[in-house]
Short mmCIF file of C-alpha atoms and ligand atoms in Angstrom, two decimals:
data_model
loop_
_atom_site.label_atom_id
_atom_site.label_comp_id
_atom_site.label_asym_id
_atom_site.label_seq_id
_atom_site.Cartn_x
_atom_site.Cartn_y
_atom_site.Cartn_z
CA MET A 29 17.08 -20.93 -16.27
CA THR A 30 20.25 -20.10 -18.18
CA GLN A 31 21.58 -23.29 -19.76
CA GLN A 32 24.62 -21.88 -21.45
CA LEU A 33 26.82 -18.93 -20.65
CA VAL A 34 29.12 -17.40 -23.25
CA MET A 35 31.51 -14.96 -21.63
CA ARG A 36 34.70 -13.06 -22.32
CA ARG A 37 37.66 -15.33 -21.51
CA PRO A 38 38.60 -14.72 -17.86
CA ASP A 39 41.97 -14.12 -16.21
CA ASP A 40 43.14 -15.41 -12.81
CA TRP A 41 44.66 -12.53 -10.84
CA HIS A 42 46.20 -14.74 -8.11
CA LEU A 43 47.60 -18.19 -8.84
CA HIS A 44 50.22 -20.63 -7.50
CA LEU A 45 51.76 -22.77 -10.24
CA ARG A 46 54.77 -24.21 -8.35
CA ASP A 47 57.60 -25.56 -10.50
CA GLY A 48 58.95 -28.66 -12.25
CA GLU A 49 56.69 -31.75 -12.28
CA ALA A 50 54.09 -30.00 -10.14
CA LEU A 51 53.89 -27.12 -12.60
CA ARG A 52 53.40 -29.51 -15.50
CA ALA A 53 50.59 -31.27 -13.61
CA VAL A 54 48.52 -28.16 -12.83
CA LEU A 55 49.19 -25.68 -15.63
CA PRO A 56 46.85 -27.32 -18.20
CA HIS A 57 43.85 -26.70 -15.92
CA THR A 58 44.50 -22.97 -15.75
CA ALA A 59 45.49 -22.64 -19.41
CA ALA A 60 42.23 -24.30 -20.54
CA ARG A 61 40.15 -21.60 -18.84
CA PHE A 62 42.13 -18.44 -18.33
CA ALA A 63 44.03 -16.29 -20.82
CA ARG A 64 46.44 -14.88 -18.22
CA ALA A 65 47.28 -15.24 -14.56
CA ILE A 66 49.26 -13.34 -11.97
CA ILE A 67 51.82 -15.92 -10.88
CA MET A 68 52.71 -15.99 -7.21
CA PRO A 69 56.46 -15.95 -6.49
CA ASN A 70 56.54 -18.12 -3.34
CA LEU A 71 58.74 -20.85 -4.74
CA LYS A 72 61.59 -22.44 -2.78
CA PRO A 73 63.75 -20.36 -3.06
CA PRO A 74 61.41 -17.41 -3.73
CA VAL A 75 61.41 -15.37 -6.94
CA THR A 76 63.14 -12.24 -5.66
CA THR A 77 64.85 -10.93 -8.80
CA VAL A 78 63.90 -10.01 -12.33
CA ALA A 79 66.33 -12.65 -13.60
CA ALA A 80 64.64 -15.34 -11.49
CA ALA A 81 61.20 -14.20 -12.67
CA GLN A 82 62.31 -14.34 -16.28
CA ALA A 83 63.68 -17.87 -15.87
CA TYR A 84 60.48 -18.98 -14.09
CA ARG A 85 58.38 -17.42 -16.85
CA ASP A 86 60.39 -19.38 -19.41
CA ARG A 87 59.78 -22.62 -17.50
CA ILE A 88 56.05 -21.92 -17.34
CA ARG A 89 55.87 -21.22 -21.06
CA ALA A 90 57.86 -24.36 -21.81
CA ALA A 91 55.42 -26.40 -19.69
CA LEU A 92 52.33 -25.21 -21.61
CA PRO A 93 50.36 -27.81 -23.55
CA ALA A 94 50.90 -27.51 -27.32
CA GLY A 95 48.75 -24.77 -28.80
CA ALA A 96 47.85 -23.12 -25.48
CA ALA A 97 47.90 -19.31 -25.61
CA PHE A 98 48.21 -18.69 -21.88
CA GLU A 99 50.30 -15.75 -20.68
CA PRO A 100 51.96 -15.81 -17.25
CA LEU A 101 52.11 -12.37 -15.61
CA MET A 102 55.06 -12.47 -13.24
CA THR A 103 55.57 -11.00 -9.76
CA LEU A 104 58.52 -10.40 -7.46
CA TYR A 105 58.66 -11.68 -3.87
CA LEU A 106 59.54 -8.83 -1.52
CA THR A 107 62.09 -9.46 1.24
CA ASP A 108 63.79 -7.22 3.78
CA GLY A 109 66.62 -7.04 1.27
CA THR A 110 64.71 -6.04 -1.89
CA THR A 111 66.25 -2.93 -3.43
CA PRO A 112 64.53 0.00 -5.18
CA GLU A 113 66.79 -0.75 -8.17
CA GLU A 114 65.26 -4.24 -8.51
CA ILE A 115 61.81 -2.58 -8.54
CA GLU A 116 62.99 -0.28 -11.29
CA ARG A 117 64.24 -3.26 -13.31
CA ALA A 118 60.96 -5.09 -12.69
CA ARG A 119 58.95 -2.21 -14.06
CA ALA A 120 61.21 -1.94 -17.09
CA SER A 121 60.99 -5.70 -17.80
CA GLY A 122 57.49 -5.49 -19.26
CA PHE A 123 56.63 -8.97 -17.92
CA ILE A 124 56.53 -8.24 -14.18
CA HIS A 125 53.18 -6.87 -13.08
CA GLY A 126 53.59 -6.48 -9.35
CA ALA A 127 55.51 -7.30 -6.21
CA LYS A 128 54.09 -9.44 -3.43
CA LEU A 129 54.27 -8.64 0.25
CA TYR A 130 54.27 -11.77 2.40
CA PRO A 131 54.59 -10.88 6.05
CA ALA A 132 57.30 -13.33 7.21
CA GLY A 133 55.67 -16.44 8.64
CA ALA A 134 52.12 -15.61 7.49
CA THR A 135 51.66 -18.57 5.16
CA THR A 136 53.19 -21.26 2.92
CA HIS A 137 56.76 -20.39 1.87
CA SER A 138 56.64 -16.96 3.48
CA ASP A 139 59.62 -17.39 5.81
CA ALA A 140 61.80 -15.23 3.50
CA GLY A 141 59.14 -12.51 3.53
CA VAL A 142 59.14 -9.07 5.10
CA THR A 143 59.69 -8.97 8.88
CA ARG A 144 58.64 -5.32 9.35
CA ILE A 145 56.97 -3.11 6.80
CA ALA A 146 59.36 -0.34 7.81
CA ASN A 147 62.08 -2.40 6.12
CA ILE A 148 60.52 -1.89 2.67
CA GLU A 149 59.53 1.76 2.83
CA ALA A 150 62.02 2.80 0.17
CA VAL A 151 60.83 -0.09 -2.02
CA LEU A 152 57.18 0.96 -1.65
CA GLU A 153 58.22 4.51 -2.46
CA ARG A 154 59.86 3.34 -5.68
CA MET A 155 56.88 1.14 -6.55
CA SER A 156 54.66 4.23 -6.28
CA ALA A 157 57.05 6.25 -8.40
CA VAL A 158 57.23 3.71 -11.23
CA ASP A 159 53.60 2.57 -10.73
CA LEU A 160 54.27 -1.12 -10.02
CA PRO A 161 51.30 -2.62 -8.12
CA LEU A 162 51.75 -4.14 -4.66
CA GLN A 163 50.03 -7.46 -3.94
CA VAL A 164 49.47 -8.08 -0.25
CA HIS A 165 48.92 -11.18 1.86
CA GLY A 166 46.96 -9.34 4.51
CA GLU A 167 47.37 -11.11 7.82
CA VAL A 168 49.35 -10.21 10.94
CA THR A 169 51.73 -12.93 12.05
CA ASP A 170 51.65 -12.47 15.84
CA PRO A 171 50.78 -15.96 17.13
CA GLY A 172 48.97 -14.28 20.02
CA VAL A 173 46.32 -12.92 17.64
CA ASP A 174 43.35 -15.20 17.03
CA VAL A 175 43.71 -16.80 13.59
CA PHE A 176 40.24 -15.55 12.60
CA ASP A 177 41.16 -11.95 13.49
CA ARG A 178 44.48 -11.72 11.67
CA GLU A 179 43.11 -10.15 8.49
CA ALA A 180 41.13 -7.45 10.31
CA ARG A 181 44.11 -6.64 12.53
CA PHE A 182 46.36 -6.36 9.48
CA ILE A 183 44.09 -3.71 7.99
CA ASP A 184 44.28 -1.48 11.05
CA GLU A 185 47.91 -2.02 11.94
CA ILE A 186 49.65 -2.34 8.56
CA LEU A 187 47.55 -1.87 5.44
CA ALA A 188 45.51 1.26 6.13
CA PRO A 189 48.57 3.24 7.29
CA ALA A 190 50.64 2.02 4.30
CA VAL A 191 47.90 3.01 1.84
CA GLU A 192 47.88 6.49 3.34
CA ARG A 193 51.68 6.82 3.50
CA HIS A 194 51.89 5.92 -0.20
CA PRO A 195 48.88 7.66 -1.75
CA ARG A 196 49.79 6.77 -5.34
CA LEU A 197 50.70 3.11 -4.75
CA ARG A 198 48.30 0.69 -6.44
CA VAL A 199 47.48 -2.11 -4.01
CA VAL A 200 45.72 -5.46 -4.38
CA PHE A 201 44.51 -6.83 -1.06
CA GLU A 202 44.71 -10.51 -2.02
CA HIS A 203 42.12 -13.18 -1.18
CA VAL A 204 39.92 -11.04 1.08
CA THR A 205 37.87 -13.11 3.50
CA THR A 206 36.12 -10.77 5.96
CA ARG A 207 33.45 -8.11 6.11
CA ALA A 208 36.16 -5.83 7.53
CA ALA A 209 38.26 -6.29 4.39
CA VAL A 210 35.29 -5.68 2.11
CA GLU A 211 34.47 -2.47 3.97
CA PHE A 212 38.08 -1.33 3.88
CA VAL A 213 38.47 -1.84 0.14
CA ARG A 214 35.11 -0.28 -0.67
CA ALA A 215 35.94 2.87 1.25
CA ALA A 216 39.63 3.14 0.42
CA ARG A 217 41.15 5.76 -1.85
CA ALA A 218 41.38 5.10 -5.60
CA GLY A 219 43.95 2.47 -6.56
CA VAL A 220 43.03 -0.10 -3.90
CA ALA A 221 41.45 -3.36 -5.09
CA ALA A 222 40.99 -6.96 -3.92
CA THR A 223 40.87 -10.51 -5.22
CA VAL A 224 38.32 -13.09 -4.05
CA THR A 225 38.76 -16.90 -4.11
CA PRO A 226 36.08 -19.48 -4.91
CA GLN A 227 36.43 -21.24 -1.55
CA HIS A 228 35.71 -18.06 0.40
CA LEU A 229 32.55 -17.55 -1.70
CA LEU A 230 31.34 -21.14 -1.40
CA LEU A 231 32.34 -22.18 2.11
CA ASN A 232 32.35 -20.85 5.64
CA ARG A 233 34.48 -22.08 8.52
CA ASN A 234 32.05 -24.88 9.35
CA ALA A 235 33.46 -26.60 6.25
CA LEU A 236 36.72 -27.11 8.15
CA PHE A 237 35.00 -29.35 10.65
CA ALA A 238 32.11 -30.97 8.76
CA GLY A 239 31.88 -34.42 10.38
CA GLY A 240 35.61 -34.37 11.15
CA ILE A 241 38.62 -32.25 10.30
CA ARG A 242 38.83 -31.37 6.58
CA PRO A 243 42.39 -30.58 5.60
CA HIS A 244 41.47 -29.90 1.97
CA HIS A 245 39.39 -26.92 3.08
CA TYR A 246 42.32 -25.42 4.96
CA CYS A 247 43.91 -22.39 3.36
CA LEU A 248 45.25 -19.04 4.52
CA PRO A 249 43.59 -16.75 5.23
CA VAL A 250 41.42 -19.43 6.82
CA LEU A 251 37.70 -19.72 5.97
CA LYS A 252 35.61 -17.25 7.96
CA THR A 253 32.02 -16.93 9.24
CA GLU A 254 28.83 -17.08 7.22
CA ALA A 255 28.36 -13.33 7.76
CA ASP A 256 31.79 -12.73 6.22
CA ARG A 257 30.95 -14.95 3.26
CA GLN A 258 27.71 -13.02 2.72
CA ALA A 259 29.63 -9.74 2.80
CA LEU A 260 31.87 -10.99 -0.01
CA LEU A 261 28.89 -12.14 -2.07
CA ASP A 262 27.04 -8.87 -1.49
CA VAL A 263 29.88 -6.68 -2.67
CA LEU A 264 30.24 -8.80 -5.82
CA ALA A 265 26.48 -8.53 -6.37
CA SER A 266 26.88 -4.76 -6.36
CA GLY A 267 29.26 -5.00 -9.33
CA ASN A 268 32.00 -3.08 -7.53
CA PRO A 269 34.97 -2.98 -9.96
CA ARG A 270 37.50 -3.06 -7.11
CA PHE A 271 36.80 -6.75 -6.55
CA PHE A 272 37.98 -9.30 -9.10
CA LEU A 273 38.76 -12.98 -9.59
CA GLY A 274 41.86 -14.55 -8.04
CA THR A 275 41.54 -18.27 -7.38
CA ASP A 276 44.58 -18.61 -5.10
CA SER A 277 44.64 -22.19 -6.40
CA ALA A 278 47.48 -23.63 -4.30
CA PRO A 279 48.31 -27.28 -4.95
CA HIS A 280 49.91 -29.45 -2.29
CA GLU A 281 50.64 -33.15 -2.52
CA ARG A 282 47.91 -35.10 -0.73
CA HIS A 283 50.06 -36.42 2.13
CA THR A 284 51.38 -32.97 2.98
CA LYS A 285 47.80 -31.86 3.68
CA GLU A 286 46.51 -35.08 5.26
CA ALA A 287 49.12 -34.85 8.00
CA ALA A 288 49.59 -34.00 11.67
CA CYS A 289 50.61 -30.50 10.55
CA GLY A 290 48.99 -30.05 7.14
CA CYS A 291 49.88 -27.40 4.59
CA ALA A 292 47.58 -24.45 3.79
CA GLY A 293 46.12 -24.22 0.31
CA CYS A 294 43.03 -25.25 -1.68
CA TYR A 295 43.39 -26.52 -5.22
CA SER A 296 40.72 -25.05 -7.52
CA ALA A 297 42.33 -24.65 -10.95
CA HIS A 298 40.57 -27.80 -12.27
CA ALA A 299 37.30 -25.84 -11.99
CA GLY A 300 38.69 -22.33 -11.74
CA ILE A 301 35.75 -20.59 -13.44
CA GLU A 302 33.04 -23.23 -12.91
CA LEU A 303 33.15 -22.87 -9.10
CA TYR A 304 32.63 -19.13 -9.37
CA ALA A 305 29.71 -19.66 -11.77
CA GLU A 306 28.08 -21.83 -9.15
CA ALA A 307 28.65 -19.31 -6.37
CA PHE A 308 27.39 -16.40 -8.46
CA GLU A 309 24.31 -18.29 -9.59
CA ALA A 310 23.44 -19.40 -6.05
CA HIS A 311 23.51 -15.74 -5.06
CA GLY A 312 21.36 -14.69 -8.04
CA MET A 313 24.12 -12.69 -9.71
CA LEU A 314 25.28 -14.74 -12.67
CA ALA A 315 25.07 -11.58 -14.78
CA ARG A 316 27.92 -10.13 -12.67
CA LEU A 317 30.32 -12.99 -13.38
CA GLU A 318 31.81 -11.72 -16.62
CA ASP A 319 32.99 -8.36 -15.31
CA PHE A 320 34.35 -9.92 -12.10
CA ALA A 321 36.21 -12.62 -14.02
CA ALA A 322 37.21 -10.89 -17.23
CA SER A 323 37.02 -7.08 -16.99
CA PHE A 324 37.76 -5.51 -13.61
CA GLY A 325 41.13 -7.18 -13.08
CA ALA A 326 42.40 -6.33 -16.56
CA ASP A 327 41.31 -2.73 -16.06
CA PHE A 328 43.08 -2.50 -12.69
CA TYR A 329 46.32 -3.93 -14.12
CA ARG A 330 45.94 -1.70 -17.20
CA LEU A 331 45.97 -4.62 -19.60
CA PRO A 332 43.59 -5.07 -22.53
CA ARG A 333 40.49 -7.16 -21.89
CA ASN A 334 40.59 -10.51 -23.65
CA GLN A 335 38.77 -10.64 -26.97
CA ASP A 336 37.86 -14.33 -27.22
CA THR A 337 35.20 -16.15 -25.22
CA ILE A 338 34.59 -19.33 -23.25
CA THR A 339 31.31 -21.20 -22.92
CA LEU A 340 29.96 -22.66 -19.69
CA ILE A 341 27.19 -25.22 -19.85
CA ARG A 342 24.82 -26.09 -17.05
CA GLU A 343 25.62 -29.77 -16.83
CA PRO A 344 26.76 -31.29 -13.54
CA TRP A 345 30.04 -33.21 -13.61
CA MET A 346 31.82 -35.26 -11.00
CA VAL A 347 35.17 -33.98 -9.78
CA PRO A 348 37.69 -36.84 -9.49
CA GLY A 349 38.66 -37.86 -5.96
CA HIS A 350 42.26 -37.05 -6.73
CA LEU A 351 44.42 -35.84 -9.59
CA PRO A 352 47.98 -36.73 -10.58
CA PHE A 353 50.52 -34.35 -9.06
CA ALA A 354 54.29 -34.62 -9.41
CA HIS A 355 55.26 -37.81 -7.55
CA GLY A 356 51.90 -38.25 -5.84
CA THR A 357 48.35 -36.98 -6.06
CA LEU A 358 46.42 -33.90 -5.06
CA VAL A 359 42.86 -33.62 -3.82
CA PRO A 360 40.97 -30.86 -5.63
CA LEU A 361 38.18 -28.71 -4.22
CA ARG A 362 34.86 -30.63 -4.45
CA ALA A 363 36.67 -33.97 -4.85
CA GLY A 364 34.19 -36.78 -5.44
CA GLU A 365 31.27 -34.33 -5.65
CA LEU A 366 29.33 -32.57 -8.38
CA ILE A 367 29.90 -29.12 -9.86
CA ALA A 368 26.88 -27.54 -11.55
CA TRP A 369 28.67 -25.89 -14.47
CA ARG A 370 30.97 -27.43 -17.04
CA LEU A 371 33.43 -25.78 -19.42
CA ALA A 372 32.43 -26.51 -23.04
O1 DOR B 29 46.50 -21.24 1.62
C1 DOR B 29 47.45 -20.69 1.08
N1 DOR B 29 48.31 -21.37 0.30
N2 DOR B 29 47.63 -19.38 1.28
C2 DOR B 29 48.72 -18.75 0.86
O2 DOR B 29 48.85 -17.57 1.10
C3 DOR B 29 49.80 -19.49 0.14
C4 DOR B 29 49.28 -20.70 -0.49
C5 DOR B 29 50.36 -21.66 -0.97
O3 DOR B 29 51.32 -21.21 -1.58
O4 DOR B 29 50.20 -22.87 -0.74
ZN1 ZN B 30 48.10 -17.21 -2.68
#
């Protein structure tokens, strides 16, 4: 059995860092493991302009632990009012690497998102023209649609037509959770890729109700069936370069999740590569981890692969029951339980 794994330093292609005290609490976890991360723009208020993204980037860099070499890759939050000129400025900035489509109401802090995709056609057109990637939260928002079907419905109703209408637009289907999404991305035209979270590789929807309701396993898109989880694992086992690492680590203060109406989001940055190592090993595909975590995403975003390495050691460690977070605590994935791999 492999006891030690030396791999190219990975990047996280989908991450929520929040702001202020919360940012300072979580950033060291990501910076210890990953060289770069695509930073989600769903702050309050959202990051809708290049100026706001630049200021947020400055705050992230100022919050880095001394000596950390982490690079935040910024994104814009698309709204009904985003202009093609802002897209042009984003592309020219050099530090903005995509724009995120949140269907309004789909998830945490998405209320300022896009109400109808028709409202951003000119923006998508300009993104194609200047080659700025689109990152998509792929769920329909109709409350009449079963929550477990919202990703599959989004593919048929919104994503597939958009990908065809904009044949040169590069698209990342974020945090895919279903067999339908895997099949769509596999078969799509060139320029369509997907990120995969650790929770969707390690857990199925039973984990939401194991002995009682488990708010710390609640995220959006919600956990799916075991067959869906297997479909994700199988496509990663095939080494398909369209699928790469994006933790979607999304911290929320403990009491906002352990509540009558709890927030969506799993926190995984404290073990952002270790959890994947466990999932890949359990599926007999540890040899696929490096490309998934450190090559395919960089290639898609047309950034150089990292040159330094990290070392993972097979040595179980206990995840704390909670971690400090702004003015409270947060409960990380695997709280109070063991993880099989440790970062050296
Ligand atoms: O579970 C989620 N949490 N899904 C998202 O899309 C957003 C995220 C957050 O920002 O908390
Ligand atoms: Zn996210």
